[in-house]
PDB file of C-alpha atoms and ligand atoms in Angstrom:
ATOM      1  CA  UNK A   1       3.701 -32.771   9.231  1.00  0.00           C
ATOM      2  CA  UNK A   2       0.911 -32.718   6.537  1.00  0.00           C
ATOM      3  CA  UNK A   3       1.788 -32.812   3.210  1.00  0.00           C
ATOM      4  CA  UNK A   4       1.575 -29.617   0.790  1.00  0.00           C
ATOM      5  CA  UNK A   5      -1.602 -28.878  -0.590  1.00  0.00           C
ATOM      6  CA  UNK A   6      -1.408 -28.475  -4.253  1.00  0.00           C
ATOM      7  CA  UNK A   7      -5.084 -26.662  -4.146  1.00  0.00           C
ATOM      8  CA  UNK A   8      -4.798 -24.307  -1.591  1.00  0.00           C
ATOM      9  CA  UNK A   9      -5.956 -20.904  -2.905  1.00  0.00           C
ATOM     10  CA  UNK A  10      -2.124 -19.190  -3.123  1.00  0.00           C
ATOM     11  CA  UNK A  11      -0.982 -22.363  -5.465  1.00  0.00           C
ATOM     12  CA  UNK A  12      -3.856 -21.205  -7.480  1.00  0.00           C
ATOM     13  CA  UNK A  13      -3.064 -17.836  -7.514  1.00  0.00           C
ATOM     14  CA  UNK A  14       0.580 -18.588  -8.264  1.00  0.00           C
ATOM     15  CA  UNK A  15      -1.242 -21.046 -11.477  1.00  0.00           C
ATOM     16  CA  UNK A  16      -2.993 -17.771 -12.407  1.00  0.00           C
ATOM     17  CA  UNK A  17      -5.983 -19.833 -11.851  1.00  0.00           C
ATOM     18  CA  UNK A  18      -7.417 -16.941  -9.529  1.00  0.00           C
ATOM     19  CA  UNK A  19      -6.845 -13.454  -9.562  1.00  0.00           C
ATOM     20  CA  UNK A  20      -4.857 -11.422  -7.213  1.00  0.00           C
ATOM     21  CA  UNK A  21      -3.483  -8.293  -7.393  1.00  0.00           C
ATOM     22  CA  UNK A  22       0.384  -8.611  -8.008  1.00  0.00           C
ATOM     23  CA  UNK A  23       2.922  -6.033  -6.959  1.00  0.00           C
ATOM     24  CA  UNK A  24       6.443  -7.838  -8.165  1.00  0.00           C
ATOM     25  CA  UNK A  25       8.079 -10.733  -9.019  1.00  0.00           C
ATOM     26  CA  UNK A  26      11.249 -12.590  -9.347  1.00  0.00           C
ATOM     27  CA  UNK A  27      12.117 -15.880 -10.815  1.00  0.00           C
ATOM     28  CA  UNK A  28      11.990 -17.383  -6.832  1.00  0.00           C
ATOM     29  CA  UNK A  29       9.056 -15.367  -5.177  1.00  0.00           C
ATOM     30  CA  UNK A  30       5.688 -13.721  -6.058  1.00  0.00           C
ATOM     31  CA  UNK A  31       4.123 -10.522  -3.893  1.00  0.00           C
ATOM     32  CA  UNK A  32       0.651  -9.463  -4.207  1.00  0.00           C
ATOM     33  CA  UNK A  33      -2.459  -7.290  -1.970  1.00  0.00           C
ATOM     34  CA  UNK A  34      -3.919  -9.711   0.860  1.00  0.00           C
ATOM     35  CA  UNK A  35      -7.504  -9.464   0.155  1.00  0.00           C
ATOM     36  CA  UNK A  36      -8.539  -8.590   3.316  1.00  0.00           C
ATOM     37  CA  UNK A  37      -6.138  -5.774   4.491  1.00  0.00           C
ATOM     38  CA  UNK A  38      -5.512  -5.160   8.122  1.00  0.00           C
ATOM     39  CA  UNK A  39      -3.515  -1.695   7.414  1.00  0.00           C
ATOM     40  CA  UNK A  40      -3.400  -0.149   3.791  1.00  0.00           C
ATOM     41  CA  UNK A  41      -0.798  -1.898   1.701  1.00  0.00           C
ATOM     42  CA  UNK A  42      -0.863  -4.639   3.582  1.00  0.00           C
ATOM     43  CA  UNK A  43       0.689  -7.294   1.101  1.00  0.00           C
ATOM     44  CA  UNK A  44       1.637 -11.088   1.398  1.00  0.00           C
ATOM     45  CA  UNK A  45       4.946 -12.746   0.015  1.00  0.00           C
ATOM     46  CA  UNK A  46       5.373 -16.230  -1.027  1.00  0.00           C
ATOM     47  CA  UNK A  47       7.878 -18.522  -2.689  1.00  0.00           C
ATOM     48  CA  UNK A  48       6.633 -19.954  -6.188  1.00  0.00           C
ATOM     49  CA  UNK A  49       7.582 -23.579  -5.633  1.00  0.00           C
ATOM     50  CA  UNK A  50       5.806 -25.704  -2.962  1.00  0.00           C
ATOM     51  CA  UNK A  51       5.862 -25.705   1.048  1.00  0.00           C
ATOM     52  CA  UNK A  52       3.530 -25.334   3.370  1.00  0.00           C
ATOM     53  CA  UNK A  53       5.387 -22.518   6.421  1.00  0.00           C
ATOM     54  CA  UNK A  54       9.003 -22.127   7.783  1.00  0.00           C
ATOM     55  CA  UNK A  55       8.864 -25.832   9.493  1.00  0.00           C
ATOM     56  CA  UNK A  56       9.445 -27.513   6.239  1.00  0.00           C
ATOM     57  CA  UNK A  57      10.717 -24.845   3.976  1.00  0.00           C
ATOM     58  CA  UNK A  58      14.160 -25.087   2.651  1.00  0.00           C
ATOM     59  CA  UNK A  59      16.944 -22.382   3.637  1.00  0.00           C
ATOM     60  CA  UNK A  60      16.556 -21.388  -0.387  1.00  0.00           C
ATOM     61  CA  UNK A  61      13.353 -20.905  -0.071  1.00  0.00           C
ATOM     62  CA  UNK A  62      13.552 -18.804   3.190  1.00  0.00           C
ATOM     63  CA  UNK A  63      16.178 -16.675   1.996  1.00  0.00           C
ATOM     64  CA  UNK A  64      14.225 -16.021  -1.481  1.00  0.00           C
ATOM     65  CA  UNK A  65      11.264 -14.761  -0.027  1.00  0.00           C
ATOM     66  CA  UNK A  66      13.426 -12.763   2.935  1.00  0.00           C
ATOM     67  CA  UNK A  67      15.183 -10.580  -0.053  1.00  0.00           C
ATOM     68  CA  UNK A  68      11.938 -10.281  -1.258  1.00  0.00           C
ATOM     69  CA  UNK A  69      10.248  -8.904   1.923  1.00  0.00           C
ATOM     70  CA  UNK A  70      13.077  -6.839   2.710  1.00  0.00           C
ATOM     71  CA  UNK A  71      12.331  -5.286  -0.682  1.00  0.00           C
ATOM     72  CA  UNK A  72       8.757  -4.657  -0.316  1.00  0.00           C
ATOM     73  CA  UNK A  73       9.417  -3.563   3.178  1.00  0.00           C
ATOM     74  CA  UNK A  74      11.290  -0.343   1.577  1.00  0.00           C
ATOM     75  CA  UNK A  75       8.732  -0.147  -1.038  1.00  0.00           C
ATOM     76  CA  UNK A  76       5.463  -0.087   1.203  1.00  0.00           C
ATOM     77  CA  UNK A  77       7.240   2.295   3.762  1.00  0.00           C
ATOM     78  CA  UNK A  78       7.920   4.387   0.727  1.00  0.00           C
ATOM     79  CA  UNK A  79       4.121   4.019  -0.803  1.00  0.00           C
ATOM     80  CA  UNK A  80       2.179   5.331   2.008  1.00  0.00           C
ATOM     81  CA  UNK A  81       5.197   7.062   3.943  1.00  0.00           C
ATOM     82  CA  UNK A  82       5.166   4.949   6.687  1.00  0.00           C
ATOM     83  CA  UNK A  83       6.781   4.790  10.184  1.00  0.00           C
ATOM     84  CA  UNK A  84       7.464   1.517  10.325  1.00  0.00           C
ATOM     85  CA  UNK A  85       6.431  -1.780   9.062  1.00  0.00           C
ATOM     86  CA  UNK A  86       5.222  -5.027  10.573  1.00  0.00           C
ATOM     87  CA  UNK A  87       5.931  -8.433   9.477  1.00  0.00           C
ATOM     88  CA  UNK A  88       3.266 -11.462  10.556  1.00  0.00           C
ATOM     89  CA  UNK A  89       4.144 -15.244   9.802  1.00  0.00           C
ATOM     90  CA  UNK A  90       2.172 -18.401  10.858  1.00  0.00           C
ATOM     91  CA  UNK A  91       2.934 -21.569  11.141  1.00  0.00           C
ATOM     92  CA  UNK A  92       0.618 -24.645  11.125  1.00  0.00           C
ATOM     93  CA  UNK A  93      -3.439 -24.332  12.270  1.00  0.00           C
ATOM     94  CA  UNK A  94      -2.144 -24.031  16.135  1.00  0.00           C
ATOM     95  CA  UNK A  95       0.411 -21.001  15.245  1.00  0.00           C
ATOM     96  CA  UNK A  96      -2.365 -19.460  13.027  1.00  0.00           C
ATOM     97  CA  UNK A  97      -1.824 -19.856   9.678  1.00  0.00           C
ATOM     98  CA  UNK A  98      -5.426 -20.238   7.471  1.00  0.00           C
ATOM     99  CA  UNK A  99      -3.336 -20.594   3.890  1.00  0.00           C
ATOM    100  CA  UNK A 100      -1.412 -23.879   3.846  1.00  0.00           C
ATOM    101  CA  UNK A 101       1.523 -22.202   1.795  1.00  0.00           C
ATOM    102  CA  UNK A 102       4.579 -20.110   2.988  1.00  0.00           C
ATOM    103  CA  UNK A 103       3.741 -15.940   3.235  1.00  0.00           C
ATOM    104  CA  UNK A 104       5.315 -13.393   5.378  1.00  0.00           C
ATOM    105  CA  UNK A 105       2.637 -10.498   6.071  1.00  0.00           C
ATOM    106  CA  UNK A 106       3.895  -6.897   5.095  1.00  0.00           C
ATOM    107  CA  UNK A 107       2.227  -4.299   7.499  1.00  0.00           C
ATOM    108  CA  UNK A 108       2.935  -0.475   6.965  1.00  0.00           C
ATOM    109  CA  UNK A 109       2.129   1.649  10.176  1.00  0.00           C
ATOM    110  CA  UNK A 110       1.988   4.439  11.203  1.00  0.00           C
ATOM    111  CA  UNK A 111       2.416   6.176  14.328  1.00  0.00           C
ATOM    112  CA  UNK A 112      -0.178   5.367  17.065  1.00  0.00           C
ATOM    113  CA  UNK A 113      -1.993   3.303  14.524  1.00  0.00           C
ATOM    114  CA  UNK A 114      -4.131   0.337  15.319  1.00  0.00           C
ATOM    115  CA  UNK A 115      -4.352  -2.742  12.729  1.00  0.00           C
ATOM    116  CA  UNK A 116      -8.036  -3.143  11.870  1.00  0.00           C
ATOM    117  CA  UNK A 117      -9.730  -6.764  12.619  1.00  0.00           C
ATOM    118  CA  UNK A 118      -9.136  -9.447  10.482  1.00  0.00           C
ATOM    119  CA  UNK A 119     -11.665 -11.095   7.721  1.00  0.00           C
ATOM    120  CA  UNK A 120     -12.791  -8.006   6.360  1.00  0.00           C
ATOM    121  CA  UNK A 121     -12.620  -8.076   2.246  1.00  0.00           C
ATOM    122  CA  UNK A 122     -11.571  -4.458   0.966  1.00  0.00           C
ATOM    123  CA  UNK A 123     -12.915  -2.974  -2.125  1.00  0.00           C
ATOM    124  CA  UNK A 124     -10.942  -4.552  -5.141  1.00  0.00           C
ATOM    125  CA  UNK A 125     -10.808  -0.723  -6.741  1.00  0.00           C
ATOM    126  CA  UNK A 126      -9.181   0.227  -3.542  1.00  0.00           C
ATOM    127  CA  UNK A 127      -6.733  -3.122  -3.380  1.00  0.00           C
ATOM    128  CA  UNK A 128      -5.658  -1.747  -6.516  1.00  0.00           C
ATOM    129  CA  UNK A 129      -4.837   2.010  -5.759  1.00  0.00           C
ATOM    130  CA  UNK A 130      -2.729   0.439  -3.209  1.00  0.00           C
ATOM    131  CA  UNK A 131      -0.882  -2.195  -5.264  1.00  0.00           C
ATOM    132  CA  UNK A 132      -0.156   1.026  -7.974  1.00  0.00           C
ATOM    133  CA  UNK A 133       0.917   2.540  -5.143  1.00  0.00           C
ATOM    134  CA  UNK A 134       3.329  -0.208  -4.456  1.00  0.00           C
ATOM    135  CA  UNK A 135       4.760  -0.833  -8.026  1.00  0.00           C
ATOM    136  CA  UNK A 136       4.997   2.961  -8.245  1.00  0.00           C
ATOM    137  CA  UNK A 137       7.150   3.113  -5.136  1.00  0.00           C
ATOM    138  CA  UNK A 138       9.369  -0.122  -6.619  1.00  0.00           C
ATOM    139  CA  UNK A 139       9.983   1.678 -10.040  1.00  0.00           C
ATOM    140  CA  UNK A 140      12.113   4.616  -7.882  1.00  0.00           C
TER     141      UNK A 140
HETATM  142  P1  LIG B   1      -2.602 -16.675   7.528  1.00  0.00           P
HETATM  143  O1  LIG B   1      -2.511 -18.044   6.886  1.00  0.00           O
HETATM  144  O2  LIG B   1      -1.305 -15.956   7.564  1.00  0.00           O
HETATM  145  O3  LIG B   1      -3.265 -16.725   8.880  1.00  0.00           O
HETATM  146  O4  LIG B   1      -3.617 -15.792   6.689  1.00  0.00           O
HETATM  147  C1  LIG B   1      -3.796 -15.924   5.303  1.00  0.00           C
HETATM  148  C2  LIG B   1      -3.995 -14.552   4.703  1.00  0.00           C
HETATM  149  O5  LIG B   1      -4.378 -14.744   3.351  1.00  0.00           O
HETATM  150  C3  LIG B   1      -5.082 -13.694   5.366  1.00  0.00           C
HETATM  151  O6  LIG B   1      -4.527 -12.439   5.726  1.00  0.00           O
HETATM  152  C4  LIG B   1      -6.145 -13.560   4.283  1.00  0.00           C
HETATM  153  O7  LIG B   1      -6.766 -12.300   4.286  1.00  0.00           O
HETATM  154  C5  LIG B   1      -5.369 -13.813   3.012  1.00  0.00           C
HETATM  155  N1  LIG B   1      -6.161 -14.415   1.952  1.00  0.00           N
HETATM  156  C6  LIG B   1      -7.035 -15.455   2.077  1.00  0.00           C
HETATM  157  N2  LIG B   1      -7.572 -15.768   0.895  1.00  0.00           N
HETATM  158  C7  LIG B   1      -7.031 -14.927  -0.021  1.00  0.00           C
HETATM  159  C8  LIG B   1      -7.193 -14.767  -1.432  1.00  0.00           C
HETATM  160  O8  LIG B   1      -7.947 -15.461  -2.098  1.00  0.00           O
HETATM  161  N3  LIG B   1      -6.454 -13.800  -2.025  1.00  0.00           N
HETATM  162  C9  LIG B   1      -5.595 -12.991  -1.335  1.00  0.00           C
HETATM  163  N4  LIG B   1      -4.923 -12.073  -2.026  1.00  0.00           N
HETATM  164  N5  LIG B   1      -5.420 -13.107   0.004  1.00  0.00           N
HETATM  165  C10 LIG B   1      -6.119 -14.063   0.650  1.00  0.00           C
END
């Protein structure tokens, strides 16, 4: 498999070198807005030390950022009193993963709800209304 690529844009968001808008961390895992939301809230979770999807991540690493999607699960059904919530992973180009660095997708939906296309940048102000939302619903 191809090796981890210390440049790809969520190691530089995990560097601080690019903004994003966080929602929580832990000493293990980082969550913050994905910046082109398919559903309000949607949110991506990632482990803060190196690999590139689930084929070459260590069980630590897997259950880290599983505790940490379970958590944000509650909290995003909670933040915009959701039905239910979808969770999207990707693994390597041909399983359709873009970001070369391990993130589970955190979807809350709602009844009858459709998720809207992908590659569509929200407006930040509104990215972070949601993320408020988010930390609000964590602080409960
Ligand atoms: P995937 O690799 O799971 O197919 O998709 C990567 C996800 O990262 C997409 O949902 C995309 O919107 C999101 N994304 C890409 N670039 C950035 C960025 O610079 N910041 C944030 N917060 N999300 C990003």
């Amino acid at each position: 498999m191809t090796a981890y690529d210390r440049e790809n844009i969520f190691a530089k968001i995990l560097r601080a070198e690019i903004p994003a808008a966080r929602v929580y961390e832990d000493d293990d895992t980082l969550a913050f807005m994905d910046i082109m939301p398919r559903a309000d809230g949607h949110l991506l979770v990632i482990p803060k030390t190196p690999c590139r999807n689930v084929l070459d991540a260590s069980p630590q690493q897997l259950a880290a950022v599983m505790l940490t999607v379970q958590r944000l699960s509650h909290a995003v059904r909670k933040a915009f009193d959701a039905d239910g919530v979808t969770l999207q992973q990707f693994n390597e180009a041909a399983g359709g993963q873009e970001v070369f660095h391990l993130h589970f997708h955190i979807l809350p939906r709602h009844e009858g709800d459709k998720l809207r296309p992908p590659g569509k940048m929200a407006e930040r102000e509104q990215i972070e209304a949601d993320a408020a939302k988010i930390r609000a619903a964590l602080a409960l």
